[in-house]
Amino acid sequence: MVTSTAGLVVVLIAAILLIVLLIGALKMHGSLALTIAAIAVALVTGVSLGDVGQILEEGVGGTLGFLVLIIGFGAVLGKLLEVSGGAERLATSMLNVFGEKRAPIVMSLLGLLAGIPVFVEVGFVLLVPLVFVVARKAGMSRLRIGVPLIVSLMCVHCLLPPHPAATAISNTLGADIGQVIMLGLLVAIPTSLIGGPFFMRFADMRLAQEHASSTDAKSVKQGVNKRVGGGDGSVAYAAVIATETDESASDAAVQQKELPGFGITVFTILLPLLLMVAKTISEGVFAEGQTARLIFELIGHPIIALLISVIFAYWSLGLHRGMRLEKLSSITDSSFAPIGGVLLIIGAGGAFNAVLMKSGVAPALADALGGLPVSPIVIAWLIALVLHFAVGSATVAMISAAGIVLPMLAANPDLNPAILVLAVGAGAMGLTHVTDSLFWLYKEYMGIEVGTALKTLTVGTTIASVVALACVMVLHIFV
């Protein structure tokens, strides 16, 4: 039985390596890997055999009891956005306002908006047809448009409730969700712009130059090395220029249906955030027990806020546009299937965290790290960054990191839990590489080599991660 601080820290490192081995080498689902690692930690640290099952049950129930409906309602909201054409409306309207020359910024802002109710992978698949259309209209490469989109989706995924991981760790760390949203927006906007459009302005030029110097006769004969009049006048590289077939199909996808209005779409997406933020603001305006404050506490609870938003979306994106109730029922049913894996991972992550606390591993790590001359914010960021690099899932990284850094709040009473939530989220954004399914999704849709994906997505998300950390450190001064 391991009881010393050094021994418990070694146990944690071994548990993380076990998770990496099970997910990476044995291709095991994250929920199975986390559960096996939790049981191993419990056995090695001397937790009573009769208590292990109960600890796992409490960990799963304590985490999912808060999140199941939130994740489910969010999935319905995202599916309605997809089916109604709301995402296309956002893109076309913003392009008309900002202009085609600012298309990368438009796609970044689109990701911030459209990514609120959907998972990052779903958001990317939903919006990737627009990447091809916008790239052709703006005279830019696919990557110049696609990377800003995927980086902004990643920012929202890791930083802003009601996304599952951000909501889960807000609950684990005892942070006010409304405050996390307000501070998270301050972090997400500059982070997505710097890690996306700003970075790709230079990366795109460099990749174009590399391609121009290495293009061979075969690629020319295949007709894929087309000259495109980009903002920098460069020659776009072959793999990232859409074919005429792709362009026609994408245009048809955007034009084949009447799109909802821009204002009503934005309001529908932002409604759950507005309700949760209103709850936080009301706490500083109304005295405890006042009727107005109680009302805001009711409608601002994440579960009720999402429920209200879904019901409103039924009207704004459905019934108002002539959709029948049978169609809405079908959309609702089809939205639940993709979230099963996420629920399992989050539940298993809650079990893993419960074991870390009961066994004394998490407090031991907090003691070990507490003596280091490094800010707990940096430590939280680094743990999440390393975990994401290792296991390839931002959700797993955030859930696991939250359990590890939780005891640091007791050791640092002046540290705002919302700041620690954002630090963990900032770390989980970085080093998106071959262990992450999002990396392969991006590579295949963009039609590029692994090396190009590493130079763009991996570097872009890592820059965004560092920028987010810097923003969180600045916010920590004032919050």
CSV table of C-alpha atoms in Angstrom, one decimal:
chain,number,residue,atom,x,y,z
A,1,MET,CA,0.0,0.0,0.0
A,2,VAL,CA,1.4,3.4,-1.1
A,3,THR,CA,0.9,6.2,1.4
A,4,SER,CA,3.9,8.6,1.1
A,5,THR,CA,3.5,11.8,-1.0
A,6,ALA,CA,6.3,10.8,-3.4
A,7,GLY,CA,4.8,7.4,-3.8
A,8,LEU,CA,1.3,8.7,-4.5
A,9,VAL,CA,2.6,11.1,-7.1
A,10,VAL,CA,4.3,8.2,-8.8
A,11,VAL,CA,1.0,6.3,-8.7
A,12,LEU,CA,-0.7,9.2,-10.5
A,13,ILE,CA,2.0,9.3,-13.2
A,14,ALA,CA,1.7,5.6,-13.6
A,15,ALA,CA,-2.1,5.9,-13.9
A,16,ILE,CA,-1.8,8.6,-16.6
A,17,LEU,CA,0.7,6.4,-18.5
A,18,LEU,CA,-1.7,3.5,-18.2
A,19,ILE,CA,-4.5,5.6,-19.7
A,20,VAL,CA,-2.2,6.7,-22.5
A,21,LEU,CA,-1.3,3.0,-23.2
A,22,LEU,CA,-4.9,1.8,-23.2
A,23,ILE,CA,-6.2,4.6,-25.4
A,24,GLY,CA,-3.2,5.0,-27.7
A,25,ALA,CA,-1.6,1.6,-28.1
A,26,LEU,CA,-4.6,-0.6,-27.4
A,27,LYS,CA,-7.2,1.7,-29.0
A,28,MET,CA,-9.5,1.3,-26.0
A,29,HIS,CA,-12.4,3.7,-25.5
A,30,GLY,CA,-11.6,6.5,-23.1
A,31,SER,CA,-14.4,5.5,-20.6
A,32,LEU,CA,-12.9,2.0,-20.3
A,33,ALA,CA,-9.4,3.3,-19.9
A,34,LEU,CA,-10.4,5.8,-17.2
A,35,THR,CA,-12.3,3.2,-15.2
A,36,ILE,CA,-9.5,0.7,-15.4
A,37,ALA,CA,-7.0,3.3,-14.3
A,38,ALA,CA,-9.3,4.4,-11.4
A,39,ILE,CA,-9.6,0.8,-10.2
A,40,ALA,CA,-5.8,0.3,-10.4
A,41,VAL,CA,-5.2,3.5,-8.4
A,42,ALA,CA,-7.6,2.3,-5.7
A,43,LEU,CA,-6.0,-1.1,-5.4
A,44,VAL,CA,-2.4,0.2,-5.3
A,45,THR,CA,-3.2,2.9,-2.7
A,46,GLY,CA,-5.0,0.6,-0.3
A,47,VAL,CA,-8.6,1.6,-0.8
A,48,SER,CA,-10.8,-1.1,0.8
A,49,LEU,CA,-11.9,-3.6,-1.9
A,50,GLY,CA,-15.5,-3.3,-0.7
A,51,ASP,CA,-15.5,0.5,-1.2
A,52,VAL,CA,-14.1,0.6,-4.7
A,53,GLY,CA,-17.4,0.0,-6.5
A,54,GLN,CA,-19.2,2.5,-4.3
A,55,ILE,CA,-16.5,5.2,-4.9
A,56,LEU,CA,-16.8,4.6,-8.7
A,57,GLU,CA,-20.6,4.8,-8.5
A,58,GLU,CA,-20.5,8.1,-6.5
A,59,GLY,CA,-18.0,9.6,-8.9
A,60,VAL,CA,-20.1,8.7,-12.0
A,61,GLY,CA,-23.4,9.8,-10.4
A,62,GLY,CA,-22.0,13.0,-8.9
A,63,THR,CA,-20.7,14.1,-12.3
A,64,LEU,CA,-23.4,12.9,-14.7
A,65,GLY,CA,-26.3,13.8,-12.4
A,66,PHE,CA,-25.5,17.4,-13.2
A,67,LEU,CA,-24.6,17.0,-16.8
A,68,VAL,CA,-26.9,14.5,-18.6
A,69,LEU,CA,-29.7,16.9,-19.3
A,70,ILE,CA,-27.4,19.7,-20.1
A,71,ILE,CA,-25.5,17.7,-22.7
A,72,GLY,CA,-28.8,16.3,-24.1
A,73,PHE,CA,-30.5,19.6,-24.5
A,74,GLY,CA,-27.3,21.1,-26.0
A,75,ALA,CA,-27.3,18.3,-28.6
A,76,VAL,CA,-30.9,19.1,-29.6
A,77,LEU,CA,-30.0,22.8,-29.9
A,78,GLY,CA,-27.0,22.0,-32.1
A,79,LYS,CA,-29.0,19.7,-34.3
A,80,LEU,CA,-31.7,22.3,-34.9
A,81,LEU,CA,-29.0,24.8,-35.8
A,82,GLU,CA,-27.7,22.3,-38.4
A,83,VAL,CA,-31.0,21.2,-39.9
A,84,SER,CA,-32.5,24.7,-40.1
A,85,GLY,CA,-29.5,26.2,-42.0
A,86,GLY,CA,-28.7,28.6,-39.2
A,87,ALA,CA,-25.0,28.1,-39.5
A,88,GLU,CA,-25.1,29.0,-43.2
A,89,ARG,CA,-27.1,32.1,-42.4
A,90,LEU,CA,-24.5,33.2,-39.9
A,91,ALA,CA,-21.7,32.7,-42.4
A,92,THR,CA,-23.3,34.5,-45.3
A,93,SER,CA,-24.5,37.4,-43.3
A,94,MET,CA,-21.1,38.0,-41.6
A,95,LEU,CA,-19.3,37.8,-44.9
A,96,ASN,CA,-21.6,40.4,-46.3
A,97,VAL,CA,-20.8,42.7,-43.4
A,98,PHE,CA,-17.1,42.1,-43.0
A,99,GLY,CA,-16.2,41.5,-46.6
A,100,GLU,CA,-14.5,38.6,-48.3
A,101,LYS,CA,-11.0,39.9,-47.6
A,102,ARG,CA,-11.7,39.4,-43.9
A,103,ALA,CA,-13.0,35.8,-44.5
A,104,PRO,CA,-10.6,34.2,-41.9
A,105,ILE,CA,-11.9,36.5,-39.2
A,106,VAL,CA,-15.5,35.8,-40.2
A,107,MET,CA,-14.9,32.1,-39.9
A,108,SER,CA,-13.3,32.6,-36.5
A,109,LEU,CA,-16.3,34.5,-35.3
A,110,LEU,CA,-18.6,32.0,-36.9
A,111,GLY,CA,-16.9,29.2,-34.9
A,112,LEU,CA,-17.3,31.2,-31.7
A,113,LEU,CA,-21.1,31.6,-32.3
A,114,ALA,CA,-22.0,28.3,-34.0
A,115,GLY,CA,-19.8,26.3,-31.7
A,116,ILE,CA,-21.7,27.2,-28.6
A,117,PRO,CA,-24.4,24.5,-28.8
A,118,VAL,CA,-22.3,21.8,-30.7
A,119,PHE,CA,-19.3,19.6,-30.0
A,120,VAL,CA,-16.1,20.6,-31.8
A,121,GLU,CA,-16.1,17.7,-34.2
A,122,VAL,CA,-19.8,18.1,-35.0
A,123,GLY,CA,-19.3,21.8,-35.5
A,124,PHE,CA,-16.4,21.3,-37.9
A,125,VAL,CA,-18.3,18.7,-40.0
A,126,LEU,CA,-21.3,21.0,-40.0
A,127,LEU,CA,-19.4,24.1,-41.2
A,128,VAL,CA,-16.7,22.5,-43.4
A,129,PRO,CA,-18.7,22.8,-46.6
A,130,LEU,CA,-18.7,26.6,-46.0
A,131,VAL,CA,-14.9,26.5,-45.8
A,132,PHE,CA,-14.7,25.4,-49.5
A,133,VAL,CA,-17.2,28.0,-50.6
A,134,VAL,CA,-15.7,30.9,-48.7
A,135,ALA,CA,-12.2,30.0,-49.7
A,136,ARG,CA,-13.1,30.1,-53.4
A,137,LYS,CA,-15.0,33.4,-53.0
A,138,ALA,CA,-12.2,35.0,-51.0
A,139,GLY,CA,-9.5,33.7,-53.3
A,140,MET,CA,-7.7,32.0,-50.3
A,141,SER,CA,-6.6,28.5,-49.5
A,142,ARG,CA,-8.8,26.1,-47.6
A,143,LEU,CA,-6.4,26.1,-44.7
A,144,ARG,CA,-6.4,29.9,-44.5
A,145,ILE,CA,-10.2,29.6,-43.9
A,146,GLY,CA,-10.4,26.2,-42.1
A,147,VAL,CA,-7.9,26.7,-39.3
A,148,PRO,CA,-9.5,29.8,-37.9
A,149,LEU,CA,-12.8,27.9,-37.8
A,150,ILE,CA,-11.4,24.9,-36.0
A,151,VAL,CA,-9.3,26.9,-33.5
A,152,SER,CA,-12.4,29.0,-32.5
A,153,LEU,CA,-14.5,25.8,-32.2
A,154,MET,CA,-11.8,24.4,-29.9
A,155,CYS,CA,-11.7,27.6,-27.8
A,156,VAL,CA,-15.5,27.4,-27.2
A,157,HIS,CA,-15.3,23.7,-26.6
A,158,CYS,CA,-12.7,24.0,-23.8
A,159,LEU,CA,-13.6,27.4,-22.3
A,160,LEU,CA,-17.3,28.0,-22.4
A,161,PRO,CA,-20.2,26.3,-20.7
A,162,PRO,CA,-22.7,24.8,-21.6
A,163,HIS,CA,-20.0,22.6,-23.3
A,164,PRO,CA,-19.8,19.4,-21.3
A,165,ALA,CA,-16.2,19.4,-20.2
A,166,ALA,CA,-16.2,23.1,-19.3
A,167,THR,CA,-19.5,22.7,-17.4
A,168,ALA,CA,-18.3,19.5,-15.7
A,169,ILE,CA,-15.0,21.0,-14.4
A,170,SER,CA,-16.9,24.2,-13.3
A,171,ASN,CA,-19.0,21.9,-11.1
A,172,THR,CA,-16.0,20.0,-9.9
A,173,LEU,CA,-14.0,23.1,-9.0
A,174,GLY,CA,-17.0,24.9,-7.5
A,175,ALA,CA,-16.9,27.8,-10.0
A,176,ASP,CA,-19.9,30.0,-10.9
A,177,ILE,CA,-20.9,29.1,-14.4
A,178,GLY,CA,-22.1,32.6,-15.3
A,179,GLN,CA,-18.7,34.0,-14.3
A,180,VAL,CA,-16.9,31.3,-16.3
A,181,ILE,CA,-18.9,32.3,-19.3
A,182,MET,CA,-18.2,36.0,-19.0
A,183,LEU,CA,-14.5,35.5,-18.3
A,184,GLY,CA,-14.3,32.8,-20.9
A,185,LEU,CA,-15.5,35.1,-23.6
A,186,LEU,CA,-12.8,37.6,-22.7
A,187,VAL,CA,-10.3,34.8,-23.2
A,188,ALA,CA,-11.8,33.0,-26.2
A,189,ILE,CA,-12.1,36.1,-28.5
A,190,PRO,CA,-8.5,37.2,-28.6
A,191,THR,CA,-7.3,33.6,-28.3
A,192,SER,CA,-9.2,32.4,-31.4
A,193,LEU,CA,-8.2,35.5,-33.5
A,194,ILE,CA,-4.5,35.1,-32.7
A,195,GLY,CA,-4.4,31.3,-33.0
A,196,GLY,CA,-6.5,31.3,-36.1
A,197,PRO,CA,-6.6,34.2,-38.6
A,198,PHE,CA,-3.4,35.9,-37.4
A,199,PHE,CA,-1.3,32.8,-37.3
A,200,MET,CA,-2.6,31.5,-40.6
A,201,ARG,CA,-1.8,34.7,-42.4
A,202,PHE,CA,1.8,33.9,-42.1
A,203,ALA,CA,1.6,30.1,-42.1
A,204,ASP,CA,-0.4,30.1,-45.3
A,205,MET,CA,2.3,32.2,-47.0
A,206,ARG,CA,5.1,29.9,-45.8
A,207,LEU,CA,3.2,26.8,-47.0
A,208,ALA,CA,2.5,28.3,-50.4
A,209,GLN,CA,6.2,29.1,-50.8
A,210,GLU,CA,7.2,25.6,-49.8
A,211,HIS,CA,4.7,24.1,-52.2
A,212,ALA,CA,5.8,26.4,-55.1
A,213,SER,CA,9.4,25.3,-54.7
A,214,SER,CA,8.5,21.6,-54.6
A,215,THR,CA,5.7,21.2,-57.2
A,216,ASP,CA,6.5,18.5,-59.7
A,217,ALA,CA,5.2,17.9,-63.2
A,218,LYS,CA,2.8,15.2,-62.0
A,219,SER,CA,0.8,17.6,-59.8
A,220,VAL,CA,0.6,20.1,-62.7
A,221,LYS,CA,-0.7,17.4,-65.1
A,222,GLN,CA,-3.4,16.5,-62.5
A,223,GLY,CA,-4.6,20.1,-62.6
A,224,VAL,CA,-4.6,20.5,-58.9
A,225,ASN,CA,-2.0,23.3,-58.7
A,226,LYS,CA,-4.3,26.2,-59.5
A,227,ARG,CA,-3.4,29.8,-59.1
A,228,VAL,CA,-5.7,31.6,-56.8
A,229,GLY,CA,-5.6,35.4,-56.2
A,230,GLY,CA,-5.2,35.5,-52.5
A,231,GLY,CA,-4.8,38.6,-50.4
A,232,ASP,CA,-1.1,38.1,-50.4
A,233,GLY,CA,-0.9,37.3,-54.1
A,234,SER,CA,0.6,33.9,-53.4
A,235,VAL,CA,0.1,30.6,-55.2
A,236,ALA,CA,-2.1,28.4,-53.1
A,237,TYR,CA,-0.8,24.9,-52.6
A,238,ALA,CA,-2.4,22.0,-54.4
A,239,ALA,CA,-3.9,20.0,-51.6
A,240,VAL,CA,-6.0,22.8,-50.1
A,241,ILE,CA,-7.7,24.2,-53.2
A,242,ALA,CA,-11.2,22.9,-53.7
A,243,THR,CA,-12.1,21.2,-57.0
A,244,GLU,CA,-14.9,22.5,-59.1
A,245,THR,CA,-17.0,19.6,-58.0
A,246,ASP,CA,-16.5,20.5,-54.4
A,247,GLU,CA,-17.3,24.1,-55.1
A,248,SER,CA,-20.5,23.3,-57.0
A,249,ALA,CA,-21.7,20.9,-54.3
A,250,SER,CA,-21.0,23.3,-51.5
A,251,ASP,CA,-22.7,26.2,-53.3
A,252,ALA,CA,-25.7,23.9,-53.8
A,253,ALA,CA,-25.7,22.9,-50.2
A,254,VAL,CA,-25.9,26.5,-49.1
A,255,GLN,CA,-28.5,27.6,-51.6
A,256,GLN,CA,-30.8,24.7,-51.6
A,257,LYS,CA,-32.9,25.9,-48.7
A,258,GLU,CA,-34.3,29.1,-47.3
A,259,LEU,CA,-32.2,30.2,-44.4
A,260,PRO,CA,-33.5,31.6,-41.1
A,261,GLY,CA,-32.9,35.2,-40.1
A,262,PHE,CA,-29.5,36.3,-38.8
A,263,GLY,CA,-30.8,38.0,-35.7
A,264,ILE,CA,-33.1,35.2,-34.6
A,265,THR,CA,-30.4,32.7,-35.1
A,266,VAL,CA,-27.8,34.5,-33.1
A,267,PHE,CA,-30.3,35.1,-30.3
A,268,THR,CA,-31.3,31.4,-30.2
A,269,ILE,CA,-27.7,30.4,-29.9
A,270,LEU,CA,-26.8,32.9,-27.2
A,271,LEU,CA,-30.0,32.5,-25.2
A,272,PRO,CA,-28.6,29.9,-22.8
A,273,LEU,CA,-25.5,31.9,-22.1
A,274,LEU,CA,-27.6,35.1,-21.6
A,275,LEU,CA,-29.8,33.3,-19.0
A,276,MET,CA,-26.8,31.9,-17.1
A,277,VAL,CA,-24.9,35.2,-17.1
A,278,ALA,CA,-28.1,37.0,-16.0
A,279,LYS,CA,-28.2,34.7,-12.9
A,280,THR,CA,-24.7,35.7,-12.0
A,281,ILE,CA,-25.4,39.4,-12.5
A,282,SER,CA,-28.5,39.2,-10.4
A,283,GLU,CA,-26.5,38.0,-7.4
A,284,GLY,CA,-24.8,41.4,-7.3
A,285,VAL,CA,-28.0,43.4,-8.0
A,286,PHE,CA,-30.7,41.8,-5.8
A,287,ALA,CA,-30.5,40.8,-2.1
A,288,GLU,CA,-30.6,37.2,-1.3
A,289,GLY,CA,-34.2,35.9,-1.1
A,290,GLN,CA,-35.7,38.7,-3.3
A,291,THR,CA,-38.3,37.4,-5.7
A,292,ALA,CA,-36.4,38.8,-8.8
A,293,ARG,CA,-33.2,37.1,-7.7
A,294,LEU,CA,-35.0,33.8,-7.1
A,295,ILE,CA,-36.5,34.0,-10.6
A,296,PHE,CA,-33.1,34.6,-12.2
A,297,GLU,CA,-31.6,31.7,-10.1
A,298,LEU,CA,-34.4,29.5,-11.5
A,299,ILE,CA,-34.0,30.4,-15.2
A,300,GLY,CA,-30.3,30.8,-15.0
A,301,HIS,CA,-29.6,27.3,-13.8
A,302,PRO,CA,-27.8,25.5,-16.7
A,303,ILE,CA,-30.4,22.7,-17.0
A,304,ILE,CA,-33.4,25.1,-17.1
A,305,ALA,CA,-31.5,27.6,-19.3
A,306,LEU,CA,-30.9,24.9,-21.9
A,307,LEU,CA,-34.5,23.7,-21.6
A,308,ILE,CA,-35.8,27.2,-22.2
A,309,SER,CA,-33.4,27.6,-25.2
A,310,VAL,CA,-34.5,24.3,-26.8
A,311,ILE,CA,-38.2,25.2,-26.5
A,312,PHE,CA,-37.5,28.6,-28.0
A,313,ALA,CA,-35.4,27.0,-30.8
A,314,TYR,CA,-38.3,24.7,-31.6
A,315,TRP,CA,-40.2,27.9,-32.5
A,316,SER,CA,-37.5,30.1,-33.9
A,317,LEU,CA,-35.7,27.5,-36.0
A,318,GLY,CA,-38.6,25.1,-36.5
A,319,LEU,CA,-42.3,26.0,-36.2
A,320,HIS,CA,-41.8,29.6,-37.1
A,321,ARG,CA,-40.4,28.4,-40.5
A,322,GLY,CA,-43.1,25.9,-41.2
A,323,MET,CA,-41.5,22.8,-39.7
A,324,ARG,CA,-44.0,20.2,-38.5
A,325,LEU,CA,-44.0,18.7,-35.0
A,326,GLU,CA,-43.2,15.3,-36.4
A,327,LYS,CA,-40.0,16.7,-38.0
A,328,LEU,CA,-39.0,18.3,-34.7
A,329,SER,CA,-39.6,15.0,-32.9
A,330,SER,CA,-37.4,13.2,-35.5
A,331,ILE,CA,-34.6,15.9,-35.1
A,332,THR,CA,-34.7,15.5,-31.3
A,333,ASP,CA,-34.4,11.8,-31.4
A,334,SER,CA,-31.5,11.8,-33.9
A,335,SER,CA,-29.6,14.3,-31.8
A,336,PHE,CA,-29.0,12.0,-28.9
A,337,ALA,CA,-27.0,9.2,-30.5
A,338,PRO,CA,-23.7,11.1,-31.0
A,339,ILE,CA,-23.5,12.1,-27.3
A,340,GLY,CA,-23.4,8.5,-25.8
A,341,GLY,CA,-19.6,8.3,-26.0
A,342,VAL,CA,-19.1,11.7,-24.5
A,343,LEU,CA,-21.4,10.8,-21.5
A,344,LEU,CA,-19.4,7.6,-20.9
A,345,ILE,CA,-16.1,9.5,-20.9
A,346,ILE,CA,-17.3,12.2,-18.6
A,347,GLY,CA,-18.9,9.7,-16.2
A,348,ALA,CA,-15.7,7.6,-16.1
A,349,GLY,CA,-13.7,10.8,-15.6
A,350,GLY,CA,-15.8,11.5,-12.6
A,351,ALA,CA,-15.1,8.0,-11.2
A,352,PHE,CA,-11.4,8.5,-11.8
A,353,ASN,CA,-11.4,11.9,-10.0
A,354,ALA,CA,-13.4,10.4,-7.1
A,355,VAL,CA,-10.7,7.7,-6.6
A,356,LEU,CA,-7.9,10.2,-6.8
A,357,MET,CA,-9.5,12.2,-4.0
A,358,LYS,CA,-10.4,9.1,-1.8
A,359,SER,CA,-7.1,7.5,-2.2
A,360,GLY,CA,-5.2,10.7,-1.3
A,361,VAL,CA,-3.4,10.9,-4.7
A,362,ALA,CA,-4.8,14.3,-5.6
A,363,PRO,CA,-4.1,15.9,-2.2
A,364,ALA,CA,-0.5,14.5,-2.4
A,365,LEU,CA,0.0,16.0,-5.8
A,366,ALA,CA,-1.3,19.4,-4.5
A,367,ASP,CA,1.2,19.2,-1.7
A,368,ALA,CA,4.0,18.4,-4.0
A,369,LEU,CA,3.2,21.1,-6.5
A,370,GLY,CA,2.4,23.6,-3.8
A,371,GLY,CA,6.0,23.9,-2.9
A,372,LEU,CA,7.1,24.8,-6.4
A,373,PRO,CA,7.7,28.5,-7.2
A,374,VAL,CA,5.1,28.3,-10.0
A,375,SER,CA,1.6,29.7,-10.1
A,376,PRO,CA,-1.1,27.1,-9.7
A,377,ILE,CA,-2.6,28.6,-12.8
A,378,VAL,CA,0.4,27.6,-14.8
A,379,ILE,CA,0.4,24.2,-13.2
A,380,ALA,CA,-3.2,23.6,-14.0
A,381,TRP,CA,-2.6,24.7,-17.6
A,382,LEU,CA,0.5,22.4,-18.0
A,383,ILE,CA,-1.3,19.3,-16.5
A,384,ALA,CA,-4.2,19.7,-19.0
A,385,LEU,CA,-1.8,20.4,-21.9
A,386,VAL,CA,0.3,17.3,-21.2
A,387,LEU,CA,-2.8,15.1,-20.7
A,388,HIS,CA,-4.3,16.3,-24.0
A,389,PHE,CA,-1.0,15.6,-25.8
A,390,ALA,CA,-1.0,12.1,-24.2
A,391,VAL,CA,-4.5,10.9,-24.5
A,392,GLY,CA,-5.8,12.9,-27.5
A,393,SER,CA,-9.1,14.0,-25.9
A,394,ALA,CA,-9.6,17.5,-24.6
A,395,THR,CA,-12.6,16.3,-22.6
A,396,VAL,CA,-10.6,13.5,-20.9
A,397,ALA,CA,-7.7,16.0,-20.3
A,398,MET,CA,-10.0,18.5,-18.7
A,399,ILE,CA,-12.0,16.1,-16.5
A,400,SER,CA,-8.8,14.4,-15.3
A,401,ALA,CA,-6.9,17.7,-14.7
A,402,ALA,CA,-9.7,19.1,-12.7
A,403,GLY,CA,-9.6,16.2,-10.2
A,404,ILE,CA,-5.8,16.6,-9.9
A,405,VAL,CA,-5.8,20.4,-9.3
A,406,LEU,CA,-8.9,20.5,-7.1
A,407,PRO,CA,-6.9,20.4,-3.8
A,408,MET,CA,-4.9,23.4,-5.0
A,409,LEU,CA,-8.0,25.6,-4.3
A,410,ALA,CA,-7.8,24.8,-0.6
A,411,ALA,CA,-4.1,25.6,-0.6
A,412,ASN,CA,-4.8,28.9,-2.5
A,413,PRO,CA,-7.9,30.4,-1.0
A,414,ASP,CA,-7.5,33.7,-2.9
A,415,LEU,CA,-7.6,31.8,-6.2
A,416,ASN,CA,-11.0,32.2,-8.0
A,417,PRO,CA,-12.3,28.8,-9.1
A,418,ALA,CA,-13.4,30.3,-12.4
A,419,ILE,CA,-9.8,31.2,-13.2
A,420,LEU,CA,-8.6,27.7,-12.5
A,421,VAL,CA,-11.4,26.4,-14.8
A,422,LEU,CA,-10.2,28.6,-17.6
A,423,ALA,CA,-6.5,27.6,-17.0
A,424,VAL,CA,-7.5,23.9,-17.4
A,425,GLY,CA,-9.5,24.7,-20.5
A,426,ALA,CA,-6.6,26.7,-22.0
A,427,GLY,CA,-4.2,23.8,-21.5
A,428,ALA,CA,-6.6,21.3,-23.1
A,429,MET,CA,-6.7,23.3,-26.3
A,430,GLY,CA,-3.0,22.9,-27.1
A,431,LEU,CA,-0.9,20.2,-28.9
A,432,THR,CA,-3.8,18.8,-30.9
A,433,HIS,CA,-2.0,16.2,-32.9
A,434,VAL,CA,-2.1,12.6,-34.1
A,435,THR,CA,-3.7,11.2,-30.8
A,436,ASP,CA,-6.8,13.4,-31.3
A,437,SER,CA,-9.6,12.3,-33.6
A,438,LEU,CA,-10.1,16.0,-34.5
A,439,PHE,CA,-6.7,16.1,-36.0
A,440,TRP,CA,-7.5,13.3,-38.5
A,441,LEU,CA,-11.0,14.7,-39.2
A,442,TYR,CA,-9.3,18.0,-40.1
A,443,LYS,CA,-6.6,16.3,-42.2
A,444,GLU,CA,-9.0,14.2,-44.3
A,445,TYR,CA,-11.5,17.0,-44.9
A,446,MET,CA,-8.8,19.5,-45.9
A,447,GLY,CA,-7.1,16.8,-48.1
A,448,ILE,CA,-3.6,17.5,-46.7
A,449,GLU,CA,-0.5,15.5,-45.5
A,450,VAL,CA,0.1,14.8,-41.9
A,451,GLY,CA,3.1,17.2,-41.9
A,452,THR,CA,0.9,20.1,-43.1
A,453,ALA,CA,-1.7,19.3,-40.5
A,454,LEU,CA,1.0,19.4,-37.8
A,455,LYS,CA,2.3,22.8,-39.1
A,456,THR,CA,-1.2,24.3,-39.1
A,457,LEU,CA,-3.6,22.7,-36.7
A,458,THR,CA,-1.1,21.6,-34.1
A,459,VAL,CA,0.8,24.8,-34.1
A,460,GLY,CA,-2.3,26.9,-34.3
A,461,THR,CA,-4.0,25.3,-31.3
A,462,THR,CA,-0.8,25.4,-29.3
A,463,ILE,CA,-0.4,29.2,-30.0
A,464,ALA,CA,-4.0,29.6,-28.9
A,465,SER,CA,-3.3,27.6,-25.7
A,466,VAL,CA,-0.4,29.9,-24.8
A,467,VAL,CA,-2.4,33.0,-25.6
A,468,ALA,CA,-5.3,31.8,-23.5
A,469,LEU,CA,-2.9,31.1,-20.6
A,470,ALA,CA,-1.6,34.7,-20.9
A,471,CYS,CA,-5.2,36.1,-20.9
A,472,VAL,CA,-6.1,34.0,-17.9
A,473,MET,CA,-3.0,35.3,-16.0
A,474,VAL,CA,-4.1,38.8,-16.8
A,475,LEU,CA,-7.6,38.2,-15.6
A,476,HIS,CA,-6.3,36.7,-12.4
A,477,ILE,CA,-4.8,40.1,-11.5
A,478,PHE,CA,-8.2,41.7,-11.6
A,479,VAL,CA,-10.6,38.8,-10.5
